[in-house]
Short mmCIF file of N, CA and C in Angstrom, two decimals:
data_model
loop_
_atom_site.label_atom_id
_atom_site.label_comp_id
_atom_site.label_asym_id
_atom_site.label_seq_id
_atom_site.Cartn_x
_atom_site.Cartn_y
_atom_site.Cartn_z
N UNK A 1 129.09 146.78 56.89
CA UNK A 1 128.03 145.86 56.57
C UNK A 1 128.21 144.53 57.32
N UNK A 2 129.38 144.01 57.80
CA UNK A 2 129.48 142.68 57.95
C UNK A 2 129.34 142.81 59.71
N UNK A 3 130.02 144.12 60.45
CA UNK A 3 129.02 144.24 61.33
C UNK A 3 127.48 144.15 62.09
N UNK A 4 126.94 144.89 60.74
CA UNK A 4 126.07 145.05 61.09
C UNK A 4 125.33 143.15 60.67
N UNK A 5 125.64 142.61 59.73
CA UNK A 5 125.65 140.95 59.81
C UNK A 5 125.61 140.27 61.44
N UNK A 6 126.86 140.63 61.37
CA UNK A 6 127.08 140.29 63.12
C UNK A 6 126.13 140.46 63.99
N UNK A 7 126.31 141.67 64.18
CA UNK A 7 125.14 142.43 65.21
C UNK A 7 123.82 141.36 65.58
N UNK A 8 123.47 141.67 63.89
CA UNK A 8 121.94 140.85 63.70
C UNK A 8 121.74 139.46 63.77
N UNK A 9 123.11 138.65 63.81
CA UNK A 9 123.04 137.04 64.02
C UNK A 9 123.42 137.09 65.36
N UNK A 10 123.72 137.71 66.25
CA UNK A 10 124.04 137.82 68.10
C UNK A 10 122.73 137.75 68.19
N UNK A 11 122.03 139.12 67.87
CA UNK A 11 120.68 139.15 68.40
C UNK A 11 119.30 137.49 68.18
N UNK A 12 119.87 137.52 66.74
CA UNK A 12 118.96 135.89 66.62
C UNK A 12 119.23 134.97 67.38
N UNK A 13 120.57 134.80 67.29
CA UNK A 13 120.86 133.79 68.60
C UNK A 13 120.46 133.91 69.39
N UNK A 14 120.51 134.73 70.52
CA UNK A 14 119.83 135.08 71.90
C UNK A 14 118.47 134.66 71.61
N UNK A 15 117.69 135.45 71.04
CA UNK A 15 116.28 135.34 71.39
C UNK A 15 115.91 133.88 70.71
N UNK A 16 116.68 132.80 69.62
CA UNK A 16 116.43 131.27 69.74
C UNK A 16 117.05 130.83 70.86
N UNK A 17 118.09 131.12 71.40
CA UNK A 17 119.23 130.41 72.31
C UNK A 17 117.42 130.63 74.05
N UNK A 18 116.91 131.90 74.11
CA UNK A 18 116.26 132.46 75.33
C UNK A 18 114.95 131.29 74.67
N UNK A 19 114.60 131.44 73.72
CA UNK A 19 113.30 130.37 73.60
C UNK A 19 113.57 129.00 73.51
N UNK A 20 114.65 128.76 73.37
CA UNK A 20 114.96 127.00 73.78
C UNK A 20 114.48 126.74 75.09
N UNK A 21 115.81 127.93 76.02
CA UNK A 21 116.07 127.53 77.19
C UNK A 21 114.50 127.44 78.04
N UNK A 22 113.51 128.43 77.80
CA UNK A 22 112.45 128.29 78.74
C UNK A 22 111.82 127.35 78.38
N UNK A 23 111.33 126.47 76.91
CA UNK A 23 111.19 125.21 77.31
C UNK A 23 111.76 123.92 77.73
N UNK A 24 113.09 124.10 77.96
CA UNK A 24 114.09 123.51 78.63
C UNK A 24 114.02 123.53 80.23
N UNK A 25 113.30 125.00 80.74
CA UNK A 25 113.06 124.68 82.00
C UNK A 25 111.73 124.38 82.43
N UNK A 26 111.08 124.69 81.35
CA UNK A 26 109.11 123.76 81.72
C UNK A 26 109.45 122.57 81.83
N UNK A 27 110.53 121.78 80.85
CA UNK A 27 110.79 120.67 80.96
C UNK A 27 111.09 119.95 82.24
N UNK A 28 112.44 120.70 82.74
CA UNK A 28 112.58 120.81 84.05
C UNK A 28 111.97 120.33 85.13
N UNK A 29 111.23 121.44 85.15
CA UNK A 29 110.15 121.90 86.18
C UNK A 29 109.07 120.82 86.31
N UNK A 30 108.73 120.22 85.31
CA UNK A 30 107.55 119.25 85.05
C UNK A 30 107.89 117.98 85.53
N UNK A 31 109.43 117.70 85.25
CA UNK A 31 110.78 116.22 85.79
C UNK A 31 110.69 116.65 86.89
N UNK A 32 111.22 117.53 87.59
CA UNK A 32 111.43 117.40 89.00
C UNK A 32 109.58 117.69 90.24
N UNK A 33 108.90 118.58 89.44
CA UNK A 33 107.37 118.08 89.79
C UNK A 33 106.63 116.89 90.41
N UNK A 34 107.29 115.92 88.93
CA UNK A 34 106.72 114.72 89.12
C UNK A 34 107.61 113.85 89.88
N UNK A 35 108.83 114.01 90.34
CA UNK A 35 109.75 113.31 90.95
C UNK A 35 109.70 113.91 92.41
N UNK A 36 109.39 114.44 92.84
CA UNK A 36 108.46 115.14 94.06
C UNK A 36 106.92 114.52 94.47
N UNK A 37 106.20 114.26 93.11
CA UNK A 37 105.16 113.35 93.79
C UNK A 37 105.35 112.00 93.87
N UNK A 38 106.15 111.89 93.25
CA UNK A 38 106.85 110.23 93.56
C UNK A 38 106.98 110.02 94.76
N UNK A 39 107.88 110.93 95.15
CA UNK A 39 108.73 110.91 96.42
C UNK A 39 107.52 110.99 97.69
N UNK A 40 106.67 111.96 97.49
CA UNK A 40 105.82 112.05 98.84
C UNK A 40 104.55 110.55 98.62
N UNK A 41 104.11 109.95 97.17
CA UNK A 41 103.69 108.99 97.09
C UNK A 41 104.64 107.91 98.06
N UNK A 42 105.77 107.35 97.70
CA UNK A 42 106.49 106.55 98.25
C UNK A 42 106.71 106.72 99.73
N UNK A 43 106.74 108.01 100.27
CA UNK A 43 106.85 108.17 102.05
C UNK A 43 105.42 107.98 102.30
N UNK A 44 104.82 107.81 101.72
CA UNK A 44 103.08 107.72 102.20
C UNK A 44 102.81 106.40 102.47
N UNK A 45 103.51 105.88 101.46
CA UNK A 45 103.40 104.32 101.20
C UNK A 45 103.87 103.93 102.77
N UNK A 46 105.13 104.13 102.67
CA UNK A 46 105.88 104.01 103.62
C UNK A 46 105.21 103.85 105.40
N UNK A 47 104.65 105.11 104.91
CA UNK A 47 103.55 105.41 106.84
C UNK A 47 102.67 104.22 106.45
N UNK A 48 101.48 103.77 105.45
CA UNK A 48 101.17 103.00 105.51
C UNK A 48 101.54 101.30 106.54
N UNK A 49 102.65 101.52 105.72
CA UNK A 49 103.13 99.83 106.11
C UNK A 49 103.72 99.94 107.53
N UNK A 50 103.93 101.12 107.98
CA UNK A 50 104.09 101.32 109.48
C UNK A 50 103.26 101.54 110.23
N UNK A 51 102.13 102.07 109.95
CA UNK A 51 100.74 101.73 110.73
C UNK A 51 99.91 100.53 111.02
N UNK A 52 100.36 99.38 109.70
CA UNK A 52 99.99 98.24 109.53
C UNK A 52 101.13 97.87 111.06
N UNK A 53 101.61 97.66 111.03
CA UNK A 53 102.82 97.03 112.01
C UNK A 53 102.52 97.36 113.49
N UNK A 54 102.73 98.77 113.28
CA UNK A 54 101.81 99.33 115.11
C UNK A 54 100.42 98.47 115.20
N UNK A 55 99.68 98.77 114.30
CA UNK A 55 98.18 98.08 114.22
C UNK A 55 98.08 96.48 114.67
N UNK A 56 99.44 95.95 114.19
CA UNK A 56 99.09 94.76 114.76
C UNK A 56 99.75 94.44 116.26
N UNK A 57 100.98 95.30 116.19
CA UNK A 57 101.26 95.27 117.90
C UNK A 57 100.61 95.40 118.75
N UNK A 58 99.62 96.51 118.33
CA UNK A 58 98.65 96.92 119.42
C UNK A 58 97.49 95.71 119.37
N UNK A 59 97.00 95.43 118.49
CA UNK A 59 96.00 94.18 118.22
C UNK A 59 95.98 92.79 119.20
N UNK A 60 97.56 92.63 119.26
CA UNK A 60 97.91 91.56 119.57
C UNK A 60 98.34 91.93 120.91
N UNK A 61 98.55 92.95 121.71
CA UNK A 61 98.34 93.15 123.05
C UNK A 61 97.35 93.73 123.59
N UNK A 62 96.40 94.88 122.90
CA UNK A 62 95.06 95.29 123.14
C UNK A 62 94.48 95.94 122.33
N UNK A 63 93.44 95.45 122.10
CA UNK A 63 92.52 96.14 120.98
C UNK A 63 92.06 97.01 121.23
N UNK A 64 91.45 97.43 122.63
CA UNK A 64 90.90 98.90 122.85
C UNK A 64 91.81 100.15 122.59
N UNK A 65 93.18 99.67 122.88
CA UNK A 65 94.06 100.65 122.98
C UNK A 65 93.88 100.99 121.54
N UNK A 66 94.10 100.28 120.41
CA UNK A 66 93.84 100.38 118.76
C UNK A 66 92.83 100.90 118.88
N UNK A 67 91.50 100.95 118.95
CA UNK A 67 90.20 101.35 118.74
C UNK A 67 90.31 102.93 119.03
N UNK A 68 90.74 103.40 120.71
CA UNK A 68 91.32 104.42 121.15
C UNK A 68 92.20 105.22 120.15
N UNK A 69 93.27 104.56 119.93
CA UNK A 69 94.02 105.12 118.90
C UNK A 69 93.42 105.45 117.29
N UNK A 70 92.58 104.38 116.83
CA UNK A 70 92.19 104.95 115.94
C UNK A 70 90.57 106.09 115.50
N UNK A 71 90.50 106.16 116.63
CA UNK A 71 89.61 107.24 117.51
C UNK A 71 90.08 108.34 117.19
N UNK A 72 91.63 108.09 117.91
CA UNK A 72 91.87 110.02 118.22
C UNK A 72 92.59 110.24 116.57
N UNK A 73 92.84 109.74 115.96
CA UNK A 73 93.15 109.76 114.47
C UNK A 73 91.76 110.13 113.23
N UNK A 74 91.07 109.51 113.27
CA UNK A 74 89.80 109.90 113.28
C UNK A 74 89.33 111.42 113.50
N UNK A 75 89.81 111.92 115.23
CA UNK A 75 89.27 113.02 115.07
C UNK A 75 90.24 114.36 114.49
N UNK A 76 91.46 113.91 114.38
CA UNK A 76 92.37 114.79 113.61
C UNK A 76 91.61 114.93 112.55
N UNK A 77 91.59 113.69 111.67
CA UNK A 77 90.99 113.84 110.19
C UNK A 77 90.04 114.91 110.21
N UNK A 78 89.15 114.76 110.99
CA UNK A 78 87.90 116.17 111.06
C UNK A 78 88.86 117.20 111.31
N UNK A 79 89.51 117.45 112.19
CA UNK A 79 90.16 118.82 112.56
C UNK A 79 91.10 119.36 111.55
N UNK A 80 91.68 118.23 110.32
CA UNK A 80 92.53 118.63 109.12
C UNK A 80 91.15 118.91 108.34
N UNK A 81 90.04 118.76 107.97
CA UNK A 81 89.19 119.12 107.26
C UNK A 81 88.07 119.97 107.39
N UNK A 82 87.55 120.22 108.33
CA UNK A 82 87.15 121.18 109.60
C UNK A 82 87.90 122.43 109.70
N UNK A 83 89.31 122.20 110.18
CA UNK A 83 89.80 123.59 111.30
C UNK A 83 90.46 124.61 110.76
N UNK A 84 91.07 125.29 111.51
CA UNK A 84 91.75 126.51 110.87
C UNK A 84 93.52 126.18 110.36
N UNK A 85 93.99 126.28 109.60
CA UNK A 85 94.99 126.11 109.09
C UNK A 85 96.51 126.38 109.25
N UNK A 86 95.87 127.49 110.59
CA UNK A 86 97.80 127.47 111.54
C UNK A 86 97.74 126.15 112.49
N UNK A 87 96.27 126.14 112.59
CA UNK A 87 96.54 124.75 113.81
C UNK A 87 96.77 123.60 113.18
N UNK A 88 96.18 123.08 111.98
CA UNK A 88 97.30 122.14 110.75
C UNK A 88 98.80 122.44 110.70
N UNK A 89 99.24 123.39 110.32
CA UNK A 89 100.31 123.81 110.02
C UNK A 89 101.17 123.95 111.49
N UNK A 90 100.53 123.86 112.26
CA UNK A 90 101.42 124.11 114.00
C UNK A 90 101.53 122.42 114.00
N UNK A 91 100.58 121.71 114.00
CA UNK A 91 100.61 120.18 113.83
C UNK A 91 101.95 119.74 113.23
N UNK A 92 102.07 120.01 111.77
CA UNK A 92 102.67 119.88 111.32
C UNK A 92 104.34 119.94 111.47
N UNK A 93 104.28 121.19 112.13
CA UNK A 93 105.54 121.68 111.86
C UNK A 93 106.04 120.51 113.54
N UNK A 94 105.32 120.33 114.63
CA UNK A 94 105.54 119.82 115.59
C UNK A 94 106.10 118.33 115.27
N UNK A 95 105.34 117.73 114.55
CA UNK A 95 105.80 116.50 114.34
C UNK A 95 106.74 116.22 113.35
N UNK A 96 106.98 117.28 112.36
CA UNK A 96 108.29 117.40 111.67
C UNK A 96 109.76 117.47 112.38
N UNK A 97 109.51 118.04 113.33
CA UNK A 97 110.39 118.73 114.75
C UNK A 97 111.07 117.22 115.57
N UNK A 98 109.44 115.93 115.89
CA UNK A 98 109.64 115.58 116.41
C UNK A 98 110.13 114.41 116.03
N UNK A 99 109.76 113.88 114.27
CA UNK A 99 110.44 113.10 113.46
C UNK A 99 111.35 113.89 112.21
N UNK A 100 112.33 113.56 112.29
CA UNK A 100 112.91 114.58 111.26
C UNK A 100 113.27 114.21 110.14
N UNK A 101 112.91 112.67 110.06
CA UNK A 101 112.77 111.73 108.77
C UNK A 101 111.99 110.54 109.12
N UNK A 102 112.18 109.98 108.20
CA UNK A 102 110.62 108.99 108.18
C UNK A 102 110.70 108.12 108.39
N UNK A 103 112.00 107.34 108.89
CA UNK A 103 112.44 106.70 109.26
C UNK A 103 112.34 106.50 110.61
N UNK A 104 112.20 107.51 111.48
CA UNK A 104 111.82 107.97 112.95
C UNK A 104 110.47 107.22 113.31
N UNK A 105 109.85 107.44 111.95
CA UNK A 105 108.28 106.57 112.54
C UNK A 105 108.57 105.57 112.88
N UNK A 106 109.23 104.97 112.22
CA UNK A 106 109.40 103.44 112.40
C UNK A 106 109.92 103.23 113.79
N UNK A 107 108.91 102.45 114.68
CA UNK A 107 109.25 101.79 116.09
C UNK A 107 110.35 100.99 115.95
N UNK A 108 109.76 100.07 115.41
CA UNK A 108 109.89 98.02 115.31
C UNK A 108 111.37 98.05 114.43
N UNK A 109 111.60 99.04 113.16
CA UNK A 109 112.35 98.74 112.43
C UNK A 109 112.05 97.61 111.75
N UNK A 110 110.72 97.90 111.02
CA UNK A 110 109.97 96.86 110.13
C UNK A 110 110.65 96.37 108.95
N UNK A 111 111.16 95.30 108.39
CA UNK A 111 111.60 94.77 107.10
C UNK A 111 111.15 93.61 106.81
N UNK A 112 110.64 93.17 105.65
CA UNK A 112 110.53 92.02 105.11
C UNK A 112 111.18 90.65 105.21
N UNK A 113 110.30 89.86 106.47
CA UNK A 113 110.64 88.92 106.63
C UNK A 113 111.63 89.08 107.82
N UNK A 114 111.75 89.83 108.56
CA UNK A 114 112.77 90.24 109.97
C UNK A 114 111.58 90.47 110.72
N UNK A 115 111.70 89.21 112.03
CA UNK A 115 110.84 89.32 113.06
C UNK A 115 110.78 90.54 113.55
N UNK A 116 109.90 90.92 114.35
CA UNK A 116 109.84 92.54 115.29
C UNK A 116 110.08 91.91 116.86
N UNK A 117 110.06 92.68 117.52
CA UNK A 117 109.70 92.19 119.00
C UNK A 117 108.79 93.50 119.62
N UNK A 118 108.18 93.67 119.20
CA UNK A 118 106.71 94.91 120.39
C UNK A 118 106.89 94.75 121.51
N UNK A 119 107.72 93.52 121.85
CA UNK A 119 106.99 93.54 123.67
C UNK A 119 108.14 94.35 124.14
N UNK A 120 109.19 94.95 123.50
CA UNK A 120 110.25 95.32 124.03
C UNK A 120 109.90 96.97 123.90
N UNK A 121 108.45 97.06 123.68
CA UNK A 121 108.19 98.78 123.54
C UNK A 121 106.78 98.79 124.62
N UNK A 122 106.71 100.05 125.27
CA UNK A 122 105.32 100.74 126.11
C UNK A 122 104.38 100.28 125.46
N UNK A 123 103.17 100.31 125.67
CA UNK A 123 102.03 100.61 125.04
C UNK A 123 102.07 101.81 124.82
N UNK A 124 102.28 102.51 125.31
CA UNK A 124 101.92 104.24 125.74
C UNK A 124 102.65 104.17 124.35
N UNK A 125 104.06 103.87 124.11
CA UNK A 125 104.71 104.52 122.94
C UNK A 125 104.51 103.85 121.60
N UNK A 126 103.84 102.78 121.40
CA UNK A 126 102.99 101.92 120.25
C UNK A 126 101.61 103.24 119.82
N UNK A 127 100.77 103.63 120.78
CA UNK A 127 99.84 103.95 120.50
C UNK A 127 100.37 104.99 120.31
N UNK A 128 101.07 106.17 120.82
CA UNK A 128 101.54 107.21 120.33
C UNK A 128 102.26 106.97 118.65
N UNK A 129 102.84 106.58 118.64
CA UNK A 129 103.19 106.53 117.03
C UNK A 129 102.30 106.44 116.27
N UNK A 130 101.67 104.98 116.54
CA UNK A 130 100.55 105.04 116.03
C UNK A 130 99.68 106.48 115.52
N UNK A 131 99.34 107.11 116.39
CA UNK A 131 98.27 108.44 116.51
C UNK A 131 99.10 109.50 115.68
N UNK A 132 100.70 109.58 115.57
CA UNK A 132 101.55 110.19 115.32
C UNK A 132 101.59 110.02 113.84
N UNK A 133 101.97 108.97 113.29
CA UNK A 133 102.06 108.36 111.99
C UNK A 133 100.47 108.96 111.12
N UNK A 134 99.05 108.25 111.92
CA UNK A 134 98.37 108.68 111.34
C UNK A 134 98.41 110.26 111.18
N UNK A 135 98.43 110.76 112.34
CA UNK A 135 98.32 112.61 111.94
C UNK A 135 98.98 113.02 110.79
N UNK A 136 99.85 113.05 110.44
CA UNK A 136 101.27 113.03 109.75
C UNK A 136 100.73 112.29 108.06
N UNK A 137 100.09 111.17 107.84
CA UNK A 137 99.71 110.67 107.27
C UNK A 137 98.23 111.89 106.53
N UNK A 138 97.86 112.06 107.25
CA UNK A 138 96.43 113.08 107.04
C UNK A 138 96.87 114.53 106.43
N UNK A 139 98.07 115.11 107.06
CA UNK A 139 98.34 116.34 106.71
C UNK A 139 98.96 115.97 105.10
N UNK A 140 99.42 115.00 105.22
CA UNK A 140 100.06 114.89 103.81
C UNK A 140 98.83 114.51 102.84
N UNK A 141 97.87 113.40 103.01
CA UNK A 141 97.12 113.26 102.03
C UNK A 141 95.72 113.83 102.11
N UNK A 142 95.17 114.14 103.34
CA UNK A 142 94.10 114.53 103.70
C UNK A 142 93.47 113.26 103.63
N UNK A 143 92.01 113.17 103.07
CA UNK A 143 90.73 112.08 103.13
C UNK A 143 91.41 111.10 102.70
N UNK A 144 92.24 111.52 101.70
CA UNK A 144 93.18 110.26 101.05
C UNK A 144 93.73 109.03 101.46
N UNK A 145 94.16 109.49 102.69
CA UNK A 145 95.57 108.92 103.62
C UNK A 145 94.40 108.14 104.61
N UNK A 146 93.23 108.30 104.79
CA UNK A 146 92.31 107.15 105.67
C UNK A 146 91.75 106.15 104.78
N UNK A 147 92.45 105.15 105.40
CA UNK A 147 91.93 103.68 104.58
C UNK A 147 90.18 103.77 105.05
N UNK A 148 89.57 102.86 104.49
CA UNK A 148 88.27 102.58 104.58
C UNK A 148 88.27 102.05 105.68
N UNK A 149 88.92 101.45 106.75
CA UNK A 149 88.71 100.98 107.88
C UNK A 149 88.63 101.89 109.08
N UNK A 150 89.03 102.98 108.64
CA UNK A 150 89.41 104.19 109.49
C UNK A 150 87.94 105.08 109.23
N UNK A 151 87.25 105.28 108.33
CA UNK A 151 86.39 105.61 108.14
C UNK A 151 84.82 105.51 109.38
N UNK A 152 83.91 106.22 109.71
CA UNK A 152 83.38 105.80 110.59
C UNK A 152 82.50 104.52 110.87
N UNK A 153 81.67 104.77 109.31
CA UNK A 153 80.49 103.79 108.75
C UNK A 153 81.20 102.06 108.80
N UNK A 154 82.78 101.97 108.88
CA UNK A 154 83.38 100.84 108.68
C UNK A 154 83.76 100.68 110.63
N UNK A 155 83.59 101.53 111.29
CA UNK A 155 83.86 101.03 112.72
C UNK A 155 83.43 100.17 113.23
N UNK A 156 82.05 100.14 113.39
CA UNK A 156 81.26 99.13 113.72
C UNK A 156 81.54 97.80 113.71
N UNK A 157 81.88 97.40 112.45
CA UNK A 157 82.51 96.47 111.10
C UNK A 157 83.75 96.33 111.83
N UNK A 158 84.98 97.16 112.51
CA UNK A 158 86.03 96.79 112.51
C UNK A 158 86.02 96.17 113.79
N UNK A 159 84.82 96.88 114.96
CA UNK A 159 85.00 96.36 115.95
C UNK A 159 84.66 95.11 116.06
N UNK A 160 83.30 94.79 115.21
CA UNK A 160 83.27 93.10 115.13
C UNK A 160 84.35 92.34 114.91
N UNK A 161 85.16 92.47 113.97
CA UNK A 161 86.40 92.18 113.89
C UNK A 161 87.45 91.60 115.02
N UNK A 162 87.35 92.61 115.79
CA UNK A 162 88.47 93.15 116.80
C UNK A 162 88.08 92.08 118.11
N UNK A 163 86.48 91.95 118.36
CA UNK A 163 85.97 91.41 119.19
C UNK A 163 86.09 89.89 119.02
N UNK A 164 86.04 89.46 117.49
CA UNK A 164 86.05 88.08 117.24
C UNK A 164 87.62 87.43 117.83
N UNK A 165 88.25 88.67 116.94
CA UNK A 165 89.74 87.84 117.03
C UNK A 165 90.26 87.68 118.76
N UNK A 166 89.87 88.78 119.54
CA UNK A 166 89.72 88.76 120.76
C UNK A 166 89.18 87.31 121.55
N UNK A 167 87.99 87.21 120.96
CA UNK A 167 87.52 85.89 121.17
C UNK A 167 87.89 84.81 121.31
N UNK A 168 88.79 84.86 119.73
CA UNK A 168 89.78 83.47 119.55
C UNK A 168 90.72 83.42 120.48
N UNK A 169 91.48 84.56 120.43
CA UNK A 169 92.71 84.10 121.29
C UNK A 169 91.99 83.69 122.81
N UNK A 170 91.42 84.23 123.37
CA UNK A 170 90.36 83.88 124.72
C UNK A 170 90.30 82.95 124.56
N UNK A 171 89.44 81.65 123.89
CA UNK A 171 89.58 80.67 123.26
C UNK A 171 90.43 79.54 123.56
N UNK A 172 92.03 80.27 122.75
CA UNK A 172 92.90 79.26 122.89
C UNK A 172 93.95 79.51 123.76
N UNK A 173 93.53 80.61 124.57
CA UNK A 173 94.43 80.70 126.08
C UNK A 173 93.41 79.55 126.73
N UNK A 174 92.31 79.60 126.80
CA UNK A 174 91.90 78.62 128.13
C UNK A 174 92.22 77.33 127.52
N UNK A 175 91.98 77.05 126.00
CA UNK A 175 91.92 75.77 125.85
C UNK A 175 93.59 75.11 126.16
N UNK A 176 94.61 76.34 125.76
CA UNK A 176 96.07 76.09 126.71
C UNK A 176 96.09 75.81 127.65
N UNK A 177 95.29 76.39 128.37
CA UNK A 177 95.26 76.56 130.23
C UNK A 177 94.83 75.27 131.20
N UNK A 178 93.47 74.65 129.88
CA UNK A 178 93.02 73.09 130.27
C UNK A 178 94.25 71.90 129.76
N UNK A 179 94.96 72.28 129.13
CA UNK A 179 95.70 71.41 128.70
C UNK A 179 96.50 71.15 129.79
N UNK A 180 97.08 72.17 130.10
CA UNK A 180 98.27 72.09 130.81
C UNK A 180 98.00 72.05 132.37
N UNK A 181 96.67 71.66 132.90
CA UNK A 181 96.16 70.80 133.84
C UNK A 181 96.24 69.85 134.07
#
């Protein structure tokens, strides 16, 4: 009899001990889930504030080249929403290849409050990151990952922008240029 006691309190155990554990691993599963979208939230962030940085390197040596660049970014976005999905995924895997952390984006070695120096980089390799970062940026969030400036209906809008500030500096190169006459 006290066997068979036994027997029958092994078996209870198990099957409470087996129904703990699987909500122990929904639990799990749900913690490390959400600590995964953290993580790709925060590298997103991340491309952000590194596009801001290219954006202004390029700004501040040529705006067409930016306009260009945010052109061919632009037309990724259609081709991530548009195209066929090995050619996303070939994208993908290329620029994973060609940054292998995210840290790689980073040209300038951007930090808070630490000057940059751009002039000590190509254009060619400003605008490539640039175009790079955004792609990369798109596969991860899709429509998400394009600010409203990137958008088409806001181009127009940005180029006024682009043209004014252009302006200014035009501006106060000549009004330098009379000075120092």
């Amino acid at each position: 009899m006290e066997w068979l006691l036994a027997i029958g309190s092994a078996v209870v155990g198990f099957l409470v001990g087996r129904t703990m554990s699987k909500g122990g691993e929904a639990q799990m599963r749900a913690a490390f889930e959400k600590t995964e979208r953290d993580r790709i939230e925060a590298e997103v962030r991340y491309l952000y504030e590194i596009r801001r940085g290219l954006a202004q390197a390029l700004l501040a040596e040529d705006s067409q080249a930016l306009l260009d660049a945010h052109a061919t970014v632009a037309d990724f976005q259609r081709l991530v929403r548009d195209g066929p999905k090995e050619r996303i995924e070939a994208e993908r895997t290329a620029l994973a290849l060609k940054y292998p952390r995210f840290e790689e984006f980073d040209l300038f070695g951007l930090r808070h409050f630490v000057p940059t120096d751009p002039q000590q980089y190509e254009r060619r390799e400003i605008v490539e990151r640039y175009v790079d970062v955004g792609k990369f940026g798109t596969i991860l969030e899709g429509d998400r990952y394009m600010a409203a400036a990137w958008k088409e209906e806001h181009l127009a809008r940005d180029r006024q922008v682009l043209e004014r500030a252009i302006e200014r500096a035009f501006d106060h190169n000549t009004i330098s240029a009379r000075r120092r006459r």
